[in-house]
GROMACS .gro file of C-alpha atoms in nm:
model
  270
    1UNK     CA    1  -4.504   0.290  -7.900
    2UNK     CA    2  -4.361   0.637  -8.121
    3UNK     CA    3  -4.279   0.993  -7.979
    4UNK     CA    4  -4.413   1.253  -8.077
    5UNK     CA    5  -4.279   1.514  -7.803
    6UNK     CA    6  -3.991   1.481  -7.577
    7UNK     CA    7  -3.906   1.785  -7.356
    8UNK     CA    8  -3.699   1.840  -7.036
    9UNK     CA    9  -3.527   2.146  -6.845
   10UNK     CA   10  -3.450   2.201  -6.543
   11UNK     CA   11  -3.464   2.466  -6.313
   12UNK     CA   12  -3.130   2.603  -6.320
   13UNK     CA   13  -3.087   2.541  -6.715
   14UNK     CA   14  -2.847   2.308  -6.578
   15UNK     CA   15  -2.861   1.926  -6.730
   16UNK     CA   16  -2.607   1.811  -6.446
   17UNK     CA   17  -2.844   1.997  -6.199
   18UNK     CA   18  -3.128   1.858  -6.284
   19UNK     CA   19  -3.353   1.606  -6.126
   20UNK     CA   20  -3.595   1.510  -6.347
   21UNK     CA   21  -3.543   1.200  -6.633
   22UNK     CA   22  -3.718   1.051  -6.906
   23UNK     CA   23  -3.724   0.695  -7.004
   24UNK     CA   24  -3.791   0.582  -7.361
   25UNK     CA   25  -3.739   0.237  -7.491
   26UNK     CA   26  -3.980  -0.076  -7.724
   27UNK     CA   27  -4.136  -0.174  -7.389
   28UNK     CA   28  -4.146   0.107  -7.108
   29UNK     CA   29  -4.225   0.507  -7.156
   30UNK     CA   30  -4.161   0.687  -6.818
   31UNK     CA   31  -4.114   1.023  -6.695
   32UNK     CA   32  -3.946   0.969  -6.336
   33UNK     CA   33  -3.929   1.327  -6.079
   34UNK     CA   34  -3.669   1.291  -5.793
   35UNK     CA   35  -3.733   1.458  -5.502
   36UNK     CA   36  -3.538   1.765  -5.372
   37UNK     CA   37  -3.451   1.675  -5.060
   38UNK     CA   38  -3.441   1.828  -4.722
   39UNK     CA   39  -3.193   1.676  -4.497
   40UNK     CA   40  -3.012   1.384  -4.771
   41UNK     CA   41  -2.682   1.404  -4.830
   42UNK     CA   42  -2.529   1.430  -5.208
   43UNK     CA   43  -2.458   1.026  -5.304
   44UNK     CA   44  -2.248   0.900  -5.576
   45UNK     CA   45  -2.129   1.258  -5.715
   46UNK     CA   46  -2.535   1.329  -5.764
   47UNK     CA   47  -2.804   1.452  -5.535
   48UNK     CA   48  -3.059   1.260  -5.322
   49UNK     CA   49  -3.295   1.282  -5.589
   50UNK     CA   50  -3.093   1.298  -5.897
   51UNK     CA   51  -2.963   0.983  -5.792
   52UNK     CA   52  -3.275   0.813  -5.731
   53UNK     CA   53  -3.472   0.924  -6.051
   54UNK     CA   54  -3.128   0.745  -6.216
   55UNK     CA   55  -3.114   0.473  -6.003
   56UNK     CA   56  -3.478   0.364  -6.092
   57UNK     CA   57  -3.427   0.467  -6.429
   58UNK     CA   58  -3.172   0.203  -6.496
   59UNK     CA   59  -3.350  -0.025  -6.306
   60UNK     CA   60  -3.668   0.037  -6.553
   61UNK     CA   61  -3.491  -0.032  -6.867
   62UNK     CA   62  -3.408  -0.394  -6.677
   63UNK     CA   63  -3.719  -0.530  -6.639
   64UNK     CA   64  -3.911  -0.772  -6.838
   65UNK     CA   65  -4.145  -0.669  -7.091
   66UNK     CA   66  -4.440  -0.801  -6.947
   67UNK     CA   67  -4.382  -0.760  -6.567
   68UNK     CA   68  -4.713  -0.668  -6.366
   69UNK     CA   69  -4.743  -0.362  -6.253
   70UNK     CA   70  -4.759  -0.398  -5.867
   71UNK     CA   71  -4.445  -0.605  -5.897
   72UNK     CA   72  -4.253  -0.378  -6.103
   73UNK     CA   73  -4.306  -0.100  -5.875
   74UNK     CA   74  -4.221  -0.289  -5.592
   75UNK     CA   75  -3.892  -0.421  -5.784
   76UNK     CA   76  -3.769  -0.123  -5.876
   77UNK     CA   77  -3.825  -0.044  -5.458
   78UNK     CA   78  -3.605  -0.295  -5.440
   79UNK     CA   79  -3.328  -0.197  -5.691
   80UNK     CA   80  -3.330   0.171  -5.540
   81UNK     CA   81  -3.246   0.010  -5.160
   82UNK     CA   82  -3.000  -0.225  -5.313
   83UNK     CA   83  -2.804   0.091  -5.420
   84UNK     CA   84  -2.867   0.348  -5.186
   85UNK     CA   85  -2.717   0.078  -4.874
   86UNK     CA   86  -2.397   0.120  -4.976
   87UNK     CA   87  -2.353   0.486  -4.953
   88UNK     CA   88  -2.580   0.535  -4.603
   89UNK     CA   89  -2.785   0.343  -4.370
   90UNK     CA   90  -3.131   0.463  -4.431
   91UNK     CA   91  -3.306   0.424  -4.025
   92UNK     CA   92  -3.603   0.488  -3.936
   93UNK     CA   93  -3.737   0.800  -3.913
   94UNK     CA   94  -3.496   0.979  -4.153
   95UNK     CA   95  -3.457   1.089  -4.529
   96UNK     CA   96  -3.382   0.871  -4.773
   97UNK     CA   97  -3.325   0.943  -5.110
   98UNK     CA   98  -3.693   0.922  -5.328
   99UNK     CA   99  -3.831   0.993  -5.676
  100UNK     CA  100  -4.206   0.947  -5.783
  101UNK     CA  101  -4.311   0.803  -6.155
  102UNK     CA  102  -4.554   0.725  -6.383
  103UNK     CA  103  -4.442   0.388  -6.632
  104UNK     CA  104  -4.629   0.321  -6.980
  105UNK     CA  105  -4.616  -0.064  -6.991
  106UNK     CA  106  -4.618  -0.097  -7.408
  107UNK     CA  107  -4.702  -0.505  -7.335
  108UNK     CA  108  -4.970  -0.434  -7.055
  109UNK     CA  109  -5.140  -0.144  -7.190
  110UNK     CA  110  -5.126   0.036  -6.890
  111UNK     CA  111  -5.016   0.308  -6.683
  112UNK     CA  112  -4.826   0.231  -6.364
  113UNK     CA  113  -4.782   0.533  -6.111
  114UNK     CA  114  -4.640   0.682  -5.770
  115UNK     CA  115  -4.634   0.993  -5.683
  116UNK     CA  116  -4.767   1.332  -5.844
  117UNK     CA  117  -4.681   1.233  -6.197
  118UNK     CA  118  -4.939   1.393  -6.432
  119UNK     CA  119  -5.136   1.162  -6.665
  120UNK     CA  120  -5.285   1.319  -6.959
  121UNK     CA  121  -5.520   1.000  -7.207
  122UNK     CA  122  -5.655   1.105  -7.515
  123UNK     CA  123  -5.668   1.463  -7.340
  124UNK     CA  124  -5.796   1.399  -7.006
  125UNK     CA  125  -5.565   1.468  -6.742
  126UNK     CA  126  -5.597   1.228  -6.411
  127UNK     CA  127  -5.392   1.385  -6.174
  128UNK     CA  128  -5.313   1.219  -5.839
  129UNK     CA  129  -5.229   1.554  -5.611
  130UNK     CA  130  -5.140   1.477  -5.238
  131UNK     CA  131  -5.265   1.659  -4.967
  132UNK     CA  132  -4.956   1.724  -4.737
  133UNK     CA  133  -4.874   1.981  -5.066
  134UNK     CA  134  -5.250   2.132  -5.061
  135UNK     CA  135  -5.148   2.219  -4.651
  136UNK     CA  136  -4.812   2.285  -4.688
  137UNK     CA  137  -4.874   2.561  -5.040
  138UNK     CA  138  -5.161   2.708  -4.882
  139UNK     CA  139  -4.977   2.773  -4.548
  140UNK     CA  140  -4.709   2.931  -4.765
  141UNK     CA  141  -4.926   3.117  -4.989
  142UNK     CA  142  -5.046   3.251  -4.650
  143UNK     CA  143  -4.791   3.355  -4.522
  144UNK     CA  144  -4.661   3.536  -4.864
  145UNK     CA  145  -4.994   3.739  -4.827
  146UNK     CA  146  -4.966   3.844  -4.452
  147UNK     CA  147  -4.539   3.945  -4.571
  148UNK     CA  148  -4.691   4.184  -4.849
  149UNK     CA  149  -4.892   4.287  -4.628
  150UNK     CA  150  -4.609   4.410  -4.352
  151UNK     CA  151  -4.391   4.585  -4.670
  152UNK     CA  152  -4.265   4.258  -4.821
  153UNK     CA  153  -4.228   4.307  -5.171
  154UNK     CA  154  -4.310   4.024  -5.468
  155UNK     CA  155  -3.883   4.100  -5.548
  156UNK     CA  156  -3.729   4.113  -5.210
  157UNK     CA  157  -3.883   3.733  -5.149
  158UNK     CA  158  -3.777   3.602  -5.460
  159UNK     CA  159  -3.491   3.688  -5.313
  160UNK     CA  160  -3.579   3.555  -4.925
  161UNK     CA  161  -3.882   3.312  -5.042
  162UNK     CA  162  -3.985   3.404  -4.635
  163UNK     CA  163  -4.275   3.207  -4.709
  164UNK     CA  164  -4.143   2.865  -4.781
  165UNK     CA  165  -3.862   2.922  -4.424
  166UNK     CA  166  -4.221   2.963  -4.286
  167UNK     CA  167  -4.305   2.578  -4.442
  168UNK     CA  168  -4.024   2.420  -4.385
  169UNK     CA  169  -4.042   2.270  -4.083
  170UNK     CA  170  -4.354   2.047  -4.253
  171UNK     CA  171  -4.097   2.055  -4.542
  172UNK     CA  172  -3.800   1.920  -4.345
  173UNK     CA  173  -4.086   1.615  -4.172
  174UNK     CA  174  -4.298   1.532  -4.458
  175UNK     CA  175  -4.060   1.160  -4.501
  176UNK     CA  176  -4.226   1.065  -4.217
  177UNK     CA  177  -4.527   1.059  -4.468
  178UNK     CA  178  -4.448   0.871  -4.701
  179UNK     CA  179  -4.568   0.529  -4.790
  180UNK     CA  180  -4.759   0.534  -4.463
  181UNK     CA  181  -5.117   0.391  -4.516
  182UNK     CA  182  -5.170   0.445  -4.082
  183UNK     CA  183  -5.189   0.873  -4.170
  184UNK     CA  184  -5.451   0.965  -4.309
  185UNK     CA  185  -5.486   1.211  -4.563
  186UNK     CA  186  -5.096   1.295  -4.522
  187UNK     CA  187  -4.977   0.920  -4.649
  188UNK     CA  188  -4.849   0.928  -4.974
  189UNK     CA  189  -4.652   0.693  -5.183
  190UNK     CA  190  -4.325   0.774  -5.318
  191UNK     CA  191  -4.024   0.553  -5.456
  192UNK     CA  192  -3.795   0.564  -5.170
  193UNK     CA  193  -3.626   0.181  -5.145
  194UNK     CA  194  -3.960   0.095  -4.896
  195UNK     CA  195  -4.230  -0.156  -4.954
  196UNK     CA  196  -4.450   0.041  -5.140
  197UNK     CA  197  -4.881   0.013  -4.963
  198UNK     CA  198  -5.049  -0.107  -5.296
  199UNK     CA  199  -5.316   0.211  -5.215
  200UNK     CA  200  -5.011   0.441  -5.358
  201UNK     CA  201  -4.999   0.244  -5.708
  202UNK     CA  202  -5.203   0.367  -5.891
  203UNK     CA  203  -5.319   0.133  -6.240
  204UNK     CA  204  -5.436   0.327  -6.481
  205UNK     CA  205  -5.577   0.074  -6.824
  206UNK     CA  206  -5.522   0.228  -7.091
  207UNK     CA  207  -5.622  -0.026  -7.354
  208UNK     CA  208  -5.841   0.213  -7.548
  209UNK     CA  209  -5.635   0.480  -7.531
  210UNK     CA  210  -5.460   0.659  -7.830
  211UNK     CA  211  -5.195   0.927  -7.736
  212UNK     CA  212  -5.050   0.976  -7.329
  213UNK     CA  213  -4.919   1.217  -7.187
  214UNK     CA  214  -4.667   1.216  -6.909
  215UNK     CA  215  -4.487   1.536  -6.745
  216UNK     CA  216  -4.384   1.622  -6.391
  217UNK     CA  217  -4.517   1.856  -6.149
  218UNK     CA  218  -4.246   2.135  -6.315
  219UNK     CA  219  -4.610   2.217  -6.563
  220UNK     CA  220  -4.864   2.397  -6.344
  221UNK     CA  221  -5.095   2.355  -6.647
  222UNK     CA  222  -5.089   2.074  -6.837
  223UNK     CA  223  -5.182   2.091  -7.198
  224UNK     CA  224  -5.240   1.798  -7.487
  225UNK     CA  225  -4.930   1.961  -7.641
  226UNK     CA  226  -4.616   2.101  -7.549
  227UNK     CA  227  -4.609   2.422  -7.692
  228UNK     CA  228  -4.949   2.489  -7.529
  229UNK     CA  229  -4.794   2.345  -7.177
  230UNK     CA  230  -4.479   2.584  -7.173
  231UNK     CA  231  -4.748   2.895  -7.247
  232UNK     CA  232  -4.927   2.785  -6.955
  233UNK     CA  233  -4.590   2.798  -6.721
  234UNK     CA  234  -4.473   3.100  -6.905
  235UNK     CA  235  -4.784   3.306  -6.775
  236UNK     CA  236  -4.794   3.160  -6.431
  237UNK     CA  237  -4.402   3.272  -6.432
  238UNK     CA  238  -4.446   3.642  -6.526
  239UNK     CA  239  -4.794   3.672  -6.372
  240UNK     CA  240  -4.750   3.490  -6.032
  241UNK     CA  241  -4.311   3.432  -5.981
  242UNK     CA  242  -4.390   3.372  -5.570
  243UNK     CA  243  -4.636   3.075  -5.719
  244UNK     CA  244  -4.895   3.143  -5.419
  245UNK     CA  245  -5.193   3.290  -5.605
  246UNK     CA  246  -5.248   3.170  -5.975
  247UNK     CA  247  -5.072   2.861  -5.911
  248UNK     CA  248  -5.001   2.730  -5.501
  249UNK     CA  249  -4.694   2.544  -5.457
  250UNK     CA  250  -4.462   2.508  -5.170
  251UNK     CA  251  -4.193   2.680  -5.313
  252UNK     CA  252  -4.150   2.970  -5.637
  253UNK     CA  253  -3.874   3.148  -5.861
  254UNK     CA  254  -3.536   3.241  -5.697
  255UNK     CA  255  -3.254   3.415  -5.820
  256UNK     CA  256  -3.025   3.255  -6.126
  257UNK     CA  257  -3.334   2.995  -6.246
  258UNK     CA  258  -3.553   2.961  -6.502
  259UNK     CA  259  -3.859   2.781  -6.372
  260UNK     CA  260  -3.968   2.729  -6.016
  261UNK     CA  261  -3.895   2.383  -6.041
  262UNK     CA  262  -3.773   2.107  -6.320
  263UNK     CA  263  -3.970   2.005  -6.578
  264UNK     CA  264  -4.033   1.690  -6.800
  265UNK     CA  265  -4.272   1.640  -7.099
  266UNK     CA  266  -4.338   1.323  -7.269
  267UNK     CA  267  -4.641   1.300  -7.551
  268UNK     CA  268  -4.635   0.967  -7.758
  269UNK     CA  269  -4.912   0.705  -7.944
  270UNK     CA  270  -4.978   0.390  -7.681
   0.00000   0.00000   0.00000
Protein backbone atom coordinates (compact mmCIF):
# COMPACT_ATOMS: atom_id res chain seq x y z
CA UNK A 1 0.00 0.00 0.00
CA UNK A 2 1.26 3.46 -0.89
CA UNK A 3 -0.44 6.77 -0.16
CA UNK A 4 -0.88 8.88 -3.30
CA UNK A 5 -2.85 11.79 -1.82
CA UNK A 6 -4.00 12.59 1.71
CA UNK A 7 -5.88 15.69 2.83
CA UNK A 8 -7.99 16.71 5.79
CA UNK A 9 -9.62 20.05 6.63
CA UNK A 10 -12.13 21.02 9.30
CA UNK A 11 -15.13 23.10 8.36
CA UNK A 12 -13.72 25.88 10.55
CA UNK A 13 -10.14 25.27 9.35
CA UNK A 14 -9.12 24.48 12.93
CA UNK A 15 -7.54 21.02 13.40
CA UNK A 16 -8.63 20.96 17.06
CA UNK A 17 -12.29 21.22 16.02
CA UNK A 18 -12.15 18.77 13.11
CA UNK A 19 -14.02 15.51 13.75
CA UNK A 20 -12.53 13.65 10.76
CA UNK A 21 -9.44 11.47 11.16
CA UNK A 22 -7.29 9.66 8.59
CA UNK A 23 -5.38 6.56 9.68
CA UNK A 24 -2.50 5.05 7.69
CA UNK A 25 -0.56 2.06 9.03
CA UNK A 26 1.36 -0.79 7.34
CA UNK A 27 -1.80 -2.92 7.66
CA UNK A 28 -4.76 -0.56 7.42
CA UNK A 29 -5.91 2.59 5.65
CA UNK A 30 -8.98 4.35 7.02
CA UNK A 31 -11.13 7.46 6.99
CA UNK A 32 -13.17 8.08 10.14
CA UNK A 33 -15.90 10.73 10.40
CA UNK A 34 -17.03 11.68 13.89
CA UNK A 35 -20.73 12.51 14.14
CA UNK A 36 -21.61 16.06 15.13
CA UNK A 37 -23.57 15.74 18.35
CA UNK A 38 -27.05 17.13 18.85
CA UNK A 39 -27.18 16.50 22.61
CA UNK A 40 -24.09 14.55 23.71
CA UNK A 41 -21.70 16.56 25.94
CA UNK A 42 -17.93 16.86 25.34
CA UNK A 43 -15.76 14.02 26.65
CA UNK A 44 -12.12 14.28 27.65
CA UNK A 45 -11.87 17.85 26.43
CA UNK A 46 -13.14 16.90 22.95
CA UNK A 47 -16.45 17.06 21.16
CA UNK A 48 -18.22 13.72 21.29
CA UNK A 49 -17.66 13.23 17.56
CA UNK A 50 -13.93 13.84 17.88
CA UNK A 51 -13.77 11.60 20.94
CA UNK A 52 -15.44 8.75 19.06
CA UNK A 53 -13.27 9.19 15.97
CA UNK A 54 -10.03 9.39 17.99
CA UNK A 55 -10.95 6.36 20.11
CA UNK A 56 -11.73 4.28 17.04
CA UNK A 57 -8.55 5.49 15.30
CA UNK A 58 -6.46 4.40 18.30
CA UNK A 59 -8.26 1.07 18.43
CA UNK A 60 -7.69 0.47 14.74
CA UNK A 61 -3.94 0.72 15.19
CA UNK A 62 -4.08 -2.07 17.77
CA UNK A 63 -6.01 -4.56 15.62
CA UNK A 64 -4.30 -7.79 14.50
CA UNK A 65 -3.20 -7.44 10.87
CA UNK A 66 -5.18 -10.49 9.74
CA UNK A 67 -8.42 -9.84 11.65
CA UNK A 68 -11.67 -10.57 9.80
CA UNK A 69 -13.91 -7.63 8.92
CA UNK A 70 -16.98 -8.34 11.06
CA UNK A 71 -14.79 -9.10 14.04
CA UNK A 72 -12.82 -5.89 13.51
CA UNK A 73 -15.91 -3.69 13.44
CA UNK A 74 -17.34 -5.32 16.54
CA UNK A 75 -14.05 -5.04 18.40
CA UNK A 76 -13.79 -1.33 17.55
CA UNK A 77 -17.34 -0.76 18.77
CA UNK A 78 -16.42 -2.49 22.04
CA UNK A 79 -13.33 -0.27 22.37
CA UNK A 80 -15.52 2.80 21.97
CA UNK A 81 -18.03 1.57 24.55
CA UNK A 82 -15.26 0.94 27.06
CA UNK A 83 -13.79 4.41 26.45
CA UNK A 84 -17.14 6.17 26.91
CA UNK A 85 -18.13 4.36 30.12
CA UNK A 86 -15.96 6.40 32.54
CA UNK A 87 -17.50 9.63 31.24
CA UNK A 88 -21.18 8.88 30.88
CA UNK A 89 -23.89 6.30 31.30
CA UNK A 90 -25.41 5.72 27.91
CA UNK A 91 -29.01 4.88 28.72
CA UNK A 92 -31.53 3.57 26.22
CA UNK A 93 -32.80 6.31 23.96
CA UNK A 94 -29.94 8.75 24.62
CA UNK A 95 -27.34 9.91 22.13
CA UNK A 96 -23.82 8.51 22.51
CA UNK A 97 -20.51 9.48 20.87
CA UNK A 98 -20.41 7.99 17.40
CA UNK A 99 -18.60 7.93 14.09
CA UNK A 100 -18.66 6.21 10.73
CA UNK A 101 -15.63 4.72 9.03
CA UNK A 102 -14.23 2.82 6.09
CA UNK A 103 -11.13 0.66 6.55
CA UNK A 104 -8.98 -1.08 3.95
CA UNK A 105 -7.25 -4.24 5.16
CA UNK A 106 -3.99 -5.09 3.39
CA UNK A 107 -4.09 -8.70 4.58
CA UNK A 108 -7.72 -9.31 3.61
CA UNK A 109 -7.74 -7.00 0.56
CA UNK A 110 -11.17 -5.84 1.65
CA UNK A 111 -12.82 -2.59 2.65
CA UNK A 112 -14.97 -2.66 5.77
CA UNK A 113 -17.48 0.16 6.04
CA UNK A 114 -19.97 1.29 8.66
CA UNK A 115 -21.82 4.46 7.71
CA UNK A 116 -21.66 6.79 4.74
CA UNK A 117 -17.94 7.10 3.97
CA UNK A 118 -17.53 7.25 0.18
CA UNK A 119 -15.47 4.51 -1.44
CA UNK A 120 -14.02 4.66 -4.96
CA UNK A 121 -12.42 1.60 -6.53
CA UNK A 122 -10.41 2.27 -9.70
CA UNK A 123 -12.64 5.24 -10.42
CA UNK A 124 -15.93 3.48 -9.65
CA UNK A 125 -17.91 5.11 -6.85
CA UNK A 126 -19.50 2.98 -4.14
CA UNK A 127 -21.84 5.02 -1.92
CA UNK A 128 -23.85 3.90 1.10
CA UNK A 129 -26.47 6.64 1.56
CA UNK A 130 -28.74 6.91 4.60
CA UNK A 131 -32.47 7.13 3.93
CA UNK A 132 -33.02 9.35 6.95
CA UNK A 133 -30.50 11.86 5.59
CA UNK A 134 -32.40 12.04 2.31
CA UNK A 135 -35.62 12.73 4.22
CA UNK A 136 -34.14 15.52 6.35
CA UNK A 137 -32.17 17.06 3.47
CA UNK A 138 -35.29 17.17 1.28
CA UNK A 139 -37.37 18.67 4.09
CA UNK A 140 -34.73 21.34 4.74
CA UNK A 141 -34.52 22.15 1.03
CA UNK A 142 -38.30 22.53 0.79
CA UNK A 143 -38.37 24.84 3.81
CA UNK A 144 -35.55 26.99 2.44
CA UNK A 145 -37.35 27.32 -0.90
CA UNK A 146 -40.46 28.43 0.99
CA UNK A 147 -38.51 30.89 3.14
CA UNK A 148 -36.88 32.47 0.08
CA UNK A 149 -40.35 33.06 -1.31
CA UNK A 150 -41.42 34.63 1.96
CA UNK A 151 -38.82 37.38 2.11
CA UNK A 152 -35.69 35.63 3.38
CA UNK A 153 -32.48 35.84 1.37
CA UNK A 154 -29.57 33.47 0.90
CA UNK A 155 -27.47 35.86 2.99
CA UNK A 156 -29.96 35.96 5.87
CA UNK A 157 -30.22 32.16 5.89
CA UNK A 158 -26.45 31.82 5.91
CA UNK A 159 -26.52 33.83 9.14
CA UNK A 160 -29.47 31.91 10.57
CA UNK A 161 -30.23 28.56 8.92
CA UNK A 162 -33.95 28.35 9.57
CA UNK A 163 -34.11 25.35 7.28
CA UNK A 164 -31.90 23.37 9.66
CA UNK A 165 -33.90 24.65 12.63
CA UNK A 166 -37.01 23.25 10.91
CA UNK A 167 -35.55 19.71 10.72
CA UNK A 168 -33.69 19.82 14.03
CA UNK A 169 -36.37 17.98 16.06
CA UNK A 170 -35.87 14.98 13.76
CA UNK A 171 -32.08 15.37 13.68
CA UNK A 172 -32.08 15.30 17.48
CA UNK A 173 -33.93 11.96 17.43
CA UNK A 174 -32.07 10.40 14.52
CA UNK A 175 -29.86 8.42 16.90
CA UNK A 176 -32.92 6.33 17.75
CA UNK A 177 -32.51 4.64 14.35
CA UNK A 178 -28.77 3.90 14.84
CA UNK A 179 -27.95 0.20 14.45
CA UNK A 180 -31.64 -0.64 14.50
CA UNK A 181 -32.37 -3.30 11.92
CA UNK A 182 -36.04 -3.09 12.94
CA UNK A 183 -36.37 0.57 11.92
CA UNK A 184 -37.08 -0.20 8.27
CA UNK A 185 -35.55 2.14 5.73
CA UNK A 186 -34.64 4.60 8.48
CA UNK A 187 -32.23 2.27 10.27
CA UNK A 188 -28.54 2.86 9.66
CA UNK A 189 -25.19 1.59 10.83
CA UNK A 190 -22.85 3.62 12.98
CA UNK A 191 -19.97 3.03 15.36
CA UNK A 192 -21.46 4.08 18.72
CA UNK A 193 -20.45 1.36 21.16
CA UNK A 194 -23.56 -0.74 20.58
CA UNK A 195 -23.75 -4.01 18.69
CA UNK A 196 -23.74 -3.36 14.94
CA UNK A 197 -26.13 -5.65 13.02
CA UNK A 198 -24.35 -7.49 10.23
CA UNK A 199 -26.62 -5.87 7.63
CA UNK A 200 -25.03 -2.51 8.46
CA UNK A 201 -21.43 -3.71 8.03
CA UNK A 202 -20.47 -3.36 4.38
CA UNK A 203 -17.70 -5.74 3.27
CA UNK A 204 -16.26 -4.81 -0.14
CA UNK A 205 -13.95 -7.14 -2.05
CA UNK A 206 -10.93 -5.16 -3.31
CA UNK A 207 -8.84 -8.11 -4.41
CA UNK A 208 -8.53 -7.00 -8.04
CA UNK A 209 -8.44 -3.26 -7.30
CA UNK A 210 -5.34 -1.18 -8.02
CA UNK A 211 -6.31 2.23 -6.59
CA UNK A 212 -8.69 3.19 -3.79
CA UNK A 213 -10.15 6.49 -2.58
CA UNK A 214 -11.85 6.83 0.81
CA UNK A 215 -13.50 10.15 1.64
CA UNK A 216 -15.88 11.61 4.20
CA UNK A 217 -19.16 13.24 3.19
CA UNK A 218 -17.60 16.70 3.33
CA UNK A 219 -17.06 16.07 -0.37
CA UNK A 220 -20.46 16.38 -2.09
CA UNK A 221 -18.93 15.10 -5.34
CA UNK A 222 -16.05 12.64 -5.32
CA UNK A 223 -13.51 12.25 -8.12
CA UNK A 224 -10.50 9.95 -8.58
CA UNK A 225 -8.14 12.83 -7.75
CA UNK A 226 -8.09 15.32 -4.88
CA UNK A 227 -7.83 18.43 -7.08
CA UNK A 228 -10.98 17.47 -8.99
CA UNK A 229 -12.86 16.76 -5.76
CA UNK A 230 -11.79 20.10 -4.29
CA UNK A 231 -12.85 21.88 -7.48
CA UNK A 232 -16.28 20.26 -7.35
CA UNK A 233 -16.67 21.27 -3.70
CA UNK A 234 -15.66 24.86 -4.48
CA UNK A 235 -18.31 25.01 -7.19
CA UNK A 236 -21.03 23.83 -4.81
CA UNK A 237 -19.96 26.30 -2.12
CA UNK A 238 -19.88 29.13 -4.65
CA UNK A 239 -23.13 28.39 -6.47
CA UNK A 240 -25.19 26.85 -3.65
CA UNK A 241 -23.70 27.87 -0.27
CA UNK A 242 -26.86 26.82 1.57
CA UNK A 243 -26.57 23.35 0.00
CA UNK A 244 -30.22 22.90 -0.85
CA UNK A 245 -30.19 22.70 -4.66
CA UNK A 246 -26.96 21.41 -6.24
CA UNK A 247 -26.26 19.12 -3.31
CA UNK A 248 -29.03 18.78 -0.76
CA UNK A 249 -27.67 18.54 2.75
CA UNK A 250 -28.90 18.79 6.31
CA UNK A 251 -26.67 21.86 6.76
CA UNK A 252 -25.08 24.59 4.70
CA UNK A 253 -22.29 27.06 5.11
CA UNK A 254 -22.22 29.20 8.24
CA UNK A 255 -20.33 32.34 9.22
CA UNK A 256 -16.69 31.66 10.02
CA UNK A 257 -16.58 28.36 8.15
CA UNK A 258 -14.48 27.40 5.14
CA UNK A 259 -16.91 24.63 4.14
CA UNK A 260 -20.22 23.12 5.18
CA UNK A 261 -18.59 20.08 6.82
CA UNK A 262 -15.26 18.58 7.81
CA UNK A 263 -13.68 16.73 4.91
CA UNK A 264 -11.01 14.09 4.49
CA UNK A 265 -9.65 12.42 1.38
CA UNK A 266 -7.31 9.42 1.18
CA UNK A 267 -6.11 7.97 -2.12
CA UNK A 268 -3.76 5.00 -2.18
CA UNK A 269 -2.66 1.94 -4.09
CA UNK A 270 -4.01 -1.37 -2.84
